[in-house]
Coordinates of C-alpha atoms and ligand atoms in Angstrom, one line a residue:
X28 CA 0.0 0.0 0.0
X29 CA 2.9 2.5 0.6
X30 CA 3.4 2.7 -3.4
X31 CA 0.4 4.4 -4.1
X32 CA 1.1 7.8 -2.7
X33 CA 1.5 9.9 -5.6
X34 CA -1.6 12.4 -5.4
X35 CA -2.8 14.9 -5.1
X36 CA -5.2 17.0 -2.8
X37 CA -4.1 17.2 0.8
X38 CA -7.1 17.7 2.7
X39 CA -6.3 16.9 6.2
X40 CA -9.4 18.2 7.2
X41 CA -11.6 15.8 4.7
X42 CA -14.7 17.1 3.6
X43 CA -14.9 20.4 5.6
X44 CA -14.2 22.6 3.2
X45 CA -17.0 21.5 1.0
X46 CA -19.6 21.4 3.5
X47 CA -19.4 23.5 6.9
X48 CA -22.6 22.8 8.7
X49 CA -22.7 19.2 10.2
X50 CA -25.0 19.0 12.6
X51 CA -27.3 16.6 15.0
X52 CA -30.7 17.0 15.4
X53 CA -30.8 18.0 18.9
X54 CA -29.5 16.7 22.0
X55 CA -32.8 14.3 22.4
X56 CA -32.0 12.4 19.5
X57 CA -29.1 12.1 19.0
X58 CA -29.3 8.9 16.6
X59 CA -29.6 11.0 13.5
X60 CA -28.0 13.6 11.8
X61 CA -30.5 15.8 9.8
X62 CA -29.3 16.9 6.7
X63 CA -29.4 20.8 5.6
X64 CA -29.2 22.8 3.1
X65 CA -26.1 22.3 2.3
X66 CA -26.2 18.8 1.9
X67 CA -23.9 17.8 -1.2
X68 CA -25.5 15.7 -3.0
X69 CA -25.1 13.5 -4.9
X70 CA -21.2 12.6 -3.8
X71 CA -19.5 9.4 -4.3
X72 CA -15.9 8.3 -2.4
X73 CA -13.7 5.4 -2.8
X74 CA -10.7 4.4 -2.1
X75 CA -7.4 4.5 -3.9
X76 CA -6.3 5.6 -7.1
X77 CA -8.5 2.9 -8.8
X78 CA -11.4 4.8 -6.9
X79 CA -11.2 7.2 -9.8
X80 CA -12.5 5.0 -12.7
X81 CA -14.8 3.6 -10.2
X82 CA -16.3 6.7 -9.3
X83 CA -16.7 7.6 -12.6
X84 CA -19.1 4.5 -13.3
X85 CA -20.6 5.6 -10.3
X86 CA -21.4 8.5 -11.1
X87 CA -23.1 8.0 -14.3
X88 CA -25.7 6.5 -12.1
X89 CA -25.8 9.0 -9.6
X90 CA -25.7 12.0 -12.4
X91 CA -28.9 10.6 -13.7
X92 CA -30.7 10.3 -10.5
X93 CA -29.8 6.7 -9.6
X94 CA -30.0 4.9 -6.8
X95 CA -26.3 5.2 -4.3
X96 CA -26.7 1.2 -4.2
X97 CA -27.0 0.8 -7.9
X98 CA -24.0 3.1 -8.2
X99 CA -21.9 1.8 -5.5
X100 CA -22.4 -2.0 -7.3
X101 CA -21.7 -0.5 -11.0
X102 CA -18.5 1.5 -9.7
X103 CA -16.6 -1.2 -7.9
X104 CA -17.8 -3.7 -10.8
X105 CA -15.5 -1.7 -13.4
X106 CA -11.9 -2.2 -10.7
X107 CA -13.6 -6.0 -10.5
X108 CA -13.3 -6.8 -14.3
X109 CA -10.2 -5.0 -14.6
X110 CA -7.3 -7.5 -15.2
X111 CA -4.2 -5.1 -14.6
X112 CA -5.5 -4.4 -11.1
X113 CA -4.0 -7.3 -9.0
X114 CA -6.4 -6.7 -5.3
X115 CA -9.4 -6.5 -6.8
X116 CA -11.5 -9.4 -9.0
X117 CA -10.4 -11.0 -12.0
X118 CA -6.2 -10.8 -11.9
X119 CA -5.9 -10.4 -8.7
X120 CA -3.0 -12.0 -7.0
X121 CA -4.0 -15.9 -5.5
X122 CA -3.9 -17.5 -2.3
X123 CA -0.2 -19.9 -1.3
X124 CA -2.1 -22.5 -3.1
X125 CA -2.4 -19.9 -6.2
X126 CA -6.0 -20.1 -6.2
X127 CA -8.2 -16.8 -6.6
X128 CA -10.3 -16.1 -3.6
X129 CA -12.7 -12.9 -3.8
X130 CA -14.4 -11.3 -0.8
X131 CA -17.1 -8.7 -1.1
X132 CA -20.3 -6.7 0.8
X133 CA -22.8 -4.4 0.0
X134 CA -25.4 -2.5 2.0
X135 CA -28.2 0.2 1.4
X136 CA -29.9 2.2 3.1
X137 CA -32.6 0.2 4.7
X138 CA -29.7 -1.7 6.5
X139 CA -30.1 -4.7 3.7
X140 CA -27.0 -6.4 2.8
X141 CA -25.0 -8.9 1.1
X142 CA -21.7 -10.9 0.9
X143 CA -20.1 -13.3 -0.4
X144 CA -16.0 -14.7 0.9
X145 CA -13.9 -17.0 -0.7
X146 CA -15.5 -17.1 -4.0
X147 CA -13.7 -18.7 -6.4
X148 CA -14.0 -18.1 -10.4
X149 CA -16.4 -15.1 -10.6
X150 CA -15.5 -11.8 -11.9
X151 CA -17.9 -9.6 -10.0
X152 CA -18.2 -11.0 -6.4
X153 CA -20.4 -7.8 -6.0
X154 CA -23.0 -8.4 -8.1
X155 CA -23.2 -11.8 -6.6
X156 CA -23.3 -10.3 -3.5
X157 CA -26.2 -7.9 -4.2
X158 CA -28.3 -10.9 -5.0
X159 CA -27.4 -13.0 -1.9
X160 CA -29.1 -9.5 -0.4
X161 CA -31.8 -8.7 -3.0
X162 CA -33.0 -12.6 -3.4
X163 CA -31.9 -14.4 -0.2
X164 CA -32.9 -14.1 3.6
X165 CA -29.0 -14.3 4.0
X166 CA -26.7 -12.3 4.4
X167 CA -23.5 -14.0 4.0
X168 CA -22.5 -17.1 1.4
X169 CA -19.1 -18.5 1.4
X170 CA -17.0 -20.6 -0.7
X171 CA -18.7 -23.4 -3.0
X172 CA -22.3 -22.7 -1.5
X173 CA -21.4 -19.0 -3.1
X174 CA -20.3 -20.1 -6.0
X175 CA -22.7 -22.8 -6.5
X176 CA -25.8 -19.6 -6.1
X177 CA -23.6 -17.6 -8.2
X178 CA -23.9 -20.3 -11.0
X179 CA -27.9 -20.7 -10.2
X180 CA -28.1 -16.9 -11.1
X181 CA -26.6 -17.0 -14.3
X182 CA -22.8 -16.1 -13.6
X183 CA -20.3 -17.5 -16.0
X184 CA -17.2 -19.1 -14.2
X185 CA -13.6 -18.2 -15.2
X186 CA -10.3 -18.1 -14.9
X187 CA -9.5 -15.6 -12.6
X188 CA -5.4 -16.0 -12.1
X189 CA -3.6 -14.1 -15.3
X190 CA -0.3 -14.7 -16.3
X191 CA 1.1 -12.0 -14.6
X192 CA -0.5 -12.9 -10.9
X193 CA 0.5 -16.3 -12.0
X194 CA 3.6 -15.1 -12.2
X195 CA 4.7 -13.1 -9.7
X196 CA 2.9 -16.1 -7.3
X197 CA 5.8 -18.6 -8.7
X198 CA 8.0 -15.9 -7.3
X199 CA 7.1 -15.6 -4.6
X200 CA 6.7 -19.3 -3.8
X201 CA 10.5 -19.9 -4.6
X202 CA 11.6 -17.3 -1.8
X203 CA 8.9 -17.3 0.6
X204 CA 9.1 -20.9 1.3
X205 CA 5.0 -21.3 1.0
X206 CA 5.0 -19.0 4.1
X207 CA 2.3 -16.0 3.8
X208 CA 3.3 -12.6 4.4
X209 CA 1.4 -10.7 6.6
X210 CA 2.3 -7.1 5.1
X211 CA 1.0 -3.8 3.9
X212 CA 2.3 -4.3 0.6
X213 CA 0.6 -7.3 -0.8
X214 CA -3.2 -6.3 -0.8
X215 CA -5.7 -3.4 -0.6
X216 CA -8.9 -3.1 -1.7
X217 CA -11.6 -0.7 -3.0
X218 CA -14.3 0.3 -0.7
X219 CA -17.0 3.2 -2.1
X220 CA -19.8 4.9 -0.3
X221 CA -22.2 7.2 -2.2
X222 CA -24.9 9.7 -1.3
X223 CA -28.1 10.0 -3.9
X224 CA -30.0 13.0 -5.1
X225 CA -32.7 11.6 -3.3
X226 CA -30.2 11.9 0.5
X227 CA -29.7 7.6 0.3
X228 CA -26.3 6.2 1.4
X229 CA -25.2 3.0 0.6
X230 CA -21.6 1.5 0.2
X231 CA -20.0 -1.6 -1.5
X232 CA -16.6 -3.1 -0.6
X233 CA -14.5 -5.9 -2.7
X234 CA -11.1 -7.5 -2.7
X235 CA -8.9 -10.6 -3.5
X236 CA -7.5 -10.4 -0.1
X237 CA -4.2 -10.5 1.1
X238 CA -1.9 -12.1 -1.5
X239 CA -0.7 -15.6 -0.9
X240 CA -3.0 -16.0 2.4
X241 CA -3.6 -19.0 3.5
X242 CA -6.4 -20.9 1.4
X243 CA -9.9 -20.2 3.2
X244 CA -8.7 -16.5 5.1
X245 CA -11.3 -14.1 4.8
X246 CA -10.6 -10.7 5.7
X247 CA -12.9 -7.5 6.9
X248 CA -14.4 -6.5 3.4
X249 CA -17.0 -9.3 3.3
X250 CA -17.8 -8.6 7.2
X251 CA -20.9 -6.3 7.6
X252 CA -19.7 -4.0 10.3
X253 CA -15.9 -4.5 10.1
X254 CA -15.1 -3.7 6.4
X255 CA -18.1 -1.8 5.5
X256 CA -21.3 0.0 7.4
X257 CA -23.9 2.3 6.5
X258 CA -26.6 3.4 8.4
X259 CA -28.4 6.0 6.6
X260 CA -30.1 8.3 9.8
X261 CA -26.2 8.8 10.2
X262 CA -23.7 7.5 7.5
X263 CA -21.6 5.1 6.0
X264 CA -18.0 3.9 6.4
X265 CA -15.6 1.5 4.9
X266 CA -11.9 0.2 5.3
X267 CA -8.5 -0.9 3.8
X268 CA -5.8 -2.5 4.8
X269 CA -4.8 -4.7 7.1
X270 CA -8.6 -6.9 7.3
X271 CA -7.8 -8.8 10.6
X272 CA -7.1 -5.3 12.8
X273 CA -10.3 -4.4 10.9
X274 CA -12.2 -7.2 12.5
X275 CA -11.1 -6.7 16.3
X276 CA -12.7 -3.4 16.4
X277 CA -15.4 -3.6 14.2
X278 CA -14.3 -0.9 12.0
X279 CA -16.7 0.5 9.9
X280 CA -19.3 0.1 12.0
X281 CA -16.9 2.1 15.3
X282 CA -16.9 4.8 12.6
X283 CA -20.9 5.2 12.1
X284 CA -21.6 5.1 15.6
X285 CA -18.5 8.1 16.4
X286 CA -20.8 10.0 13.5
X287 CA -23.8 9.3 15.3
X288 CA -22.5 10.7 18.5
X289 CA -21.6 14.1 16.8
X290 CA -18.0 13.2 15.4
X291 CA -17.1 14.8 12.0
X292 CA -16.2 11.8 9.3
X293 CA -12.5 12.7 9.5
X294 CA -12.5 12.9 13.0
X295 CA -14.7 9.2 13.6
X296 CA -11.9 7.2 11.1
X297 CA -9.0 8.7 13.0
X298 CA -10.6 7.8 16.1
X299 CA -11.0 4.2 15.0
X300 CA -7.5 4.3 13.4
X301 CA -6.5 5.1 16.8
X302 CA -8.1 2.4 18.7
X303 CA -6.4 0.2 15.9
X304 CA -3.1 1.6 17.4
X305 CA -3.8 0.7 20.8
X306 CA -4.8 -2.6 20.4
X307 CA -1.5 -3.6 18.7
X308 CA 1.6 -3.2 20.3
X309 CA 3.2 -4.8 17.1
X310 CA 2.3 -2.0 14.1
X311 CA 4.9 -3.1 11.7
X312 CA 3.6 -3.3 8.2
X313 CA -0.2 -2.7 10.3
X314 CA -1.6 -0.2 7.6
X315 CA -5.4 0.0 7.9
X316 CA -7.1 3.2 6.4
X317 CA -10.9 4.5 7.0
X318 CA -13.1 6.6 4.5
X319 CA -16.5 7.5 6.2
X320 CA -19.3 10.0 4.5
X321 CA -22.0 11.4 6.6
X322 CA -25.6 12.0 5.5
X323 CA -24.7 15.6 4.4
X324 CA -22.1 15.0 2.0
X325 CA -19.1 15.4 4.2
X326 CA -16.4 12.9 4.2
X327 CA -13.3 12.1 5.6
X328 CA -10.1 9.9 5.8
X329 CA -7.5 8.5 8.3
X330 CA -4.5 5.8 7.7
X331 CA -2.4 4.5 10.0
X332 CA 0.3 5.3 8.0
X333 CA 0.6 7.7 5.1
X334 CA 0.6 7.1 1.9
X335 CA -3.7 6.0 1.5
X336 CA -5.4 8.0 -0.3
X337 CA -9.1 8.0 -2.1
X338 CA -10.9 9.5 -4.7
X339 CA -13.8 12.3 -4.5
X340 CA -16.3 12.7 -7.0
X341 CA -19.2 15.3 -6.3
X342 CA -20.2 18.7 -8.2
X343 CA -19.0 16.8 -11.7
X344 CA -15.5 16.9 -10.2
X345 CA -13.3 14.0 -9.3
X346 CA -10.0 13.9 -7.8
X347 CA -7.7 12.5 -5.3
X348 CA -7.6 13.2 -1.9
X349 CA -4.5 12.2 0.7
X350 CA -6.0 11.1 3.9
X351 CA -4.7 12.0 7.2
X352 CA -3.1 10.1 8.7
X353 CA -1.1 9.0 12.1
X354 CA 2.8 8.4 11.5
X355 CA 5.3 7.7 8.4
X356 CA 6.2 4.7 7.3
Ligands
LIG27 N1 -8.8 -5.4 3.7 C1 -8.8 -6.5 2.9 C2 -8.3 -7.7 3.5 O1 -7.7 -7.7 4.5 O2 -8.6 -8.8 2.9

């Protein structure tokens, strides 16, 4: 994750400078933030540089008045399919057995969801995810049973390893012994959370995981609550990096419930990054970022270490923005 720090924007301070007025709806009720007037709307965030293109197909949906869960499904599906990206989908780099293992979630704004980990031969674990949500009472399918309801609902199978993850997995076997790495370089993911004309949140999350895991580890980014959360009275979170710290606080879901209690989105995913910190005395290679967007538009950022970054489209503008973050590599 440390080699994709070459942007842009530096906005320490997230989304502040868009949006000025955040604020709850009085001290009674404190579980929702009411929206005003300046609300920006619609606004779509994910992260990394491959957030960009992703926001783009996003925002075709949001531009025309689309739903945030149809764009959040239609913006990660475009990182998904691409084969040069090697954490995301199809090309992304395999488990120590060199098999391709996809994890993905995606929630709207009625608190529906759905997931799929360690789904083998399918380019766009979100979309099968979206059904186990839109056509199941589950929530969560894993492994053959996923790819077995994937098949039911029409998804071709396919070779997901290319010749370049293939590879740079032979390489990696020769010196790494069939050990796994735990380290920040080998995996990242794209996580996106979009507001709708209409003031809906949802968010969508996706990866291939940590390269060269064991076969069978699933990280945070099919886990409701750890590697994605949106509650729409509030907002919505999601998270990068390092899935296992992810899981021990509940990540996504520590950052709604900061928003809920008055926190600003960049102030909720450094909180949480924080807590990260002081639940590991060992942070070597522990990079874990946060992006979070509240229900008026505001969003934010926070990394453990710098060099995360994510992309920001709103107002027909999208660019890069360098999260905060808590010490250099
Ligand atoms: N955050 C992605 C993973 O740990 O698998």
């Amino acid at each position: 994750m440390k080699t994709r720090r070459n942007f842009i924007k530096l906005s320490a301070l997230g989304g502040a400078a868009l949006v000025t007025t955040s604020c709850l709806s009085s001290d009674k009720d404190k579980s929702a933030i009411k929206t005003t007037q300046k609300t920006i709307k619609p606004i779509v965030i994910s992260t990394w540089i491959h957030g960009m293109k992703a926001n783009k197909a996003a925002w075709k949906v949001l531009e025309q008045g689309g739903k945030a869960i149809d764009a959040v499904e239609k913006g990660v599906m475009v990182v998904e399919s691409d084969a040069d990206n090697q954490s995301v989908g199809l090309g992304g780099l395999p488990d120590r057995d060199g098999i391709v293992t996809l994890d993905a979630c995606i929630m709207d704004e009625s608190n529906r969801c759905g997931a799929v980990a360690c789904l083998q031969n399918i380019e766009n674990p979100i979309a099968v995810a979206r059904k186990v949500m839109d056509d199941t009472p589950h929530v969560l399918l894993v492994g053959e049973g996923a790819l077995q309801f994937a098949k039911e609902k029409g998804f071709k199978p396919i070779n997901l390893l290319t010749e370049k993850s293939k590879k740079d997995w032979e390489a990696w076997k020769i010196k790494s012994k069939y050990q796994p790495i735990i380290n920040s370089e080998n995996h990242d993911t794209i996580g996106m959370l979009a507001l709708d004309a209409d003031g809906n949140l949802s968010g969508s999350c996706t990866t291939s995981g940590m390269a060269f895991k064991l076969h069978g580890r699933v990280g945070d980014s099919p886990i409701i609550g750890a590697g994605l959360f949106v509650d729409n009275e509030v907002g919505a979170a999601c998270a990068t990096g390092m899935g296992e710290a992810v899981i021990r606080i509940a990540g996504s879901a520590i950052v709604v419930e900061l928003m809920r209690n008055g926190m600003s989105p960049n102030k909720a995913c450094k909180t949480a990054v924080n807590r990260i910190i002081k639940k590991h005395k060992d942070l070597t290679n522990l990079q874990v970022g946060f992006i979070a967007l509240n229900k008026n538009g505001e969003f934010g950022g926070y990394s453990v270490y710098n060099g995360f970054n994510y992309a920001v489209y709103s107002k027909s503008q999208n660019e890069m923005v360098d999260a905060a973050f808590d010490r250099n590599w």
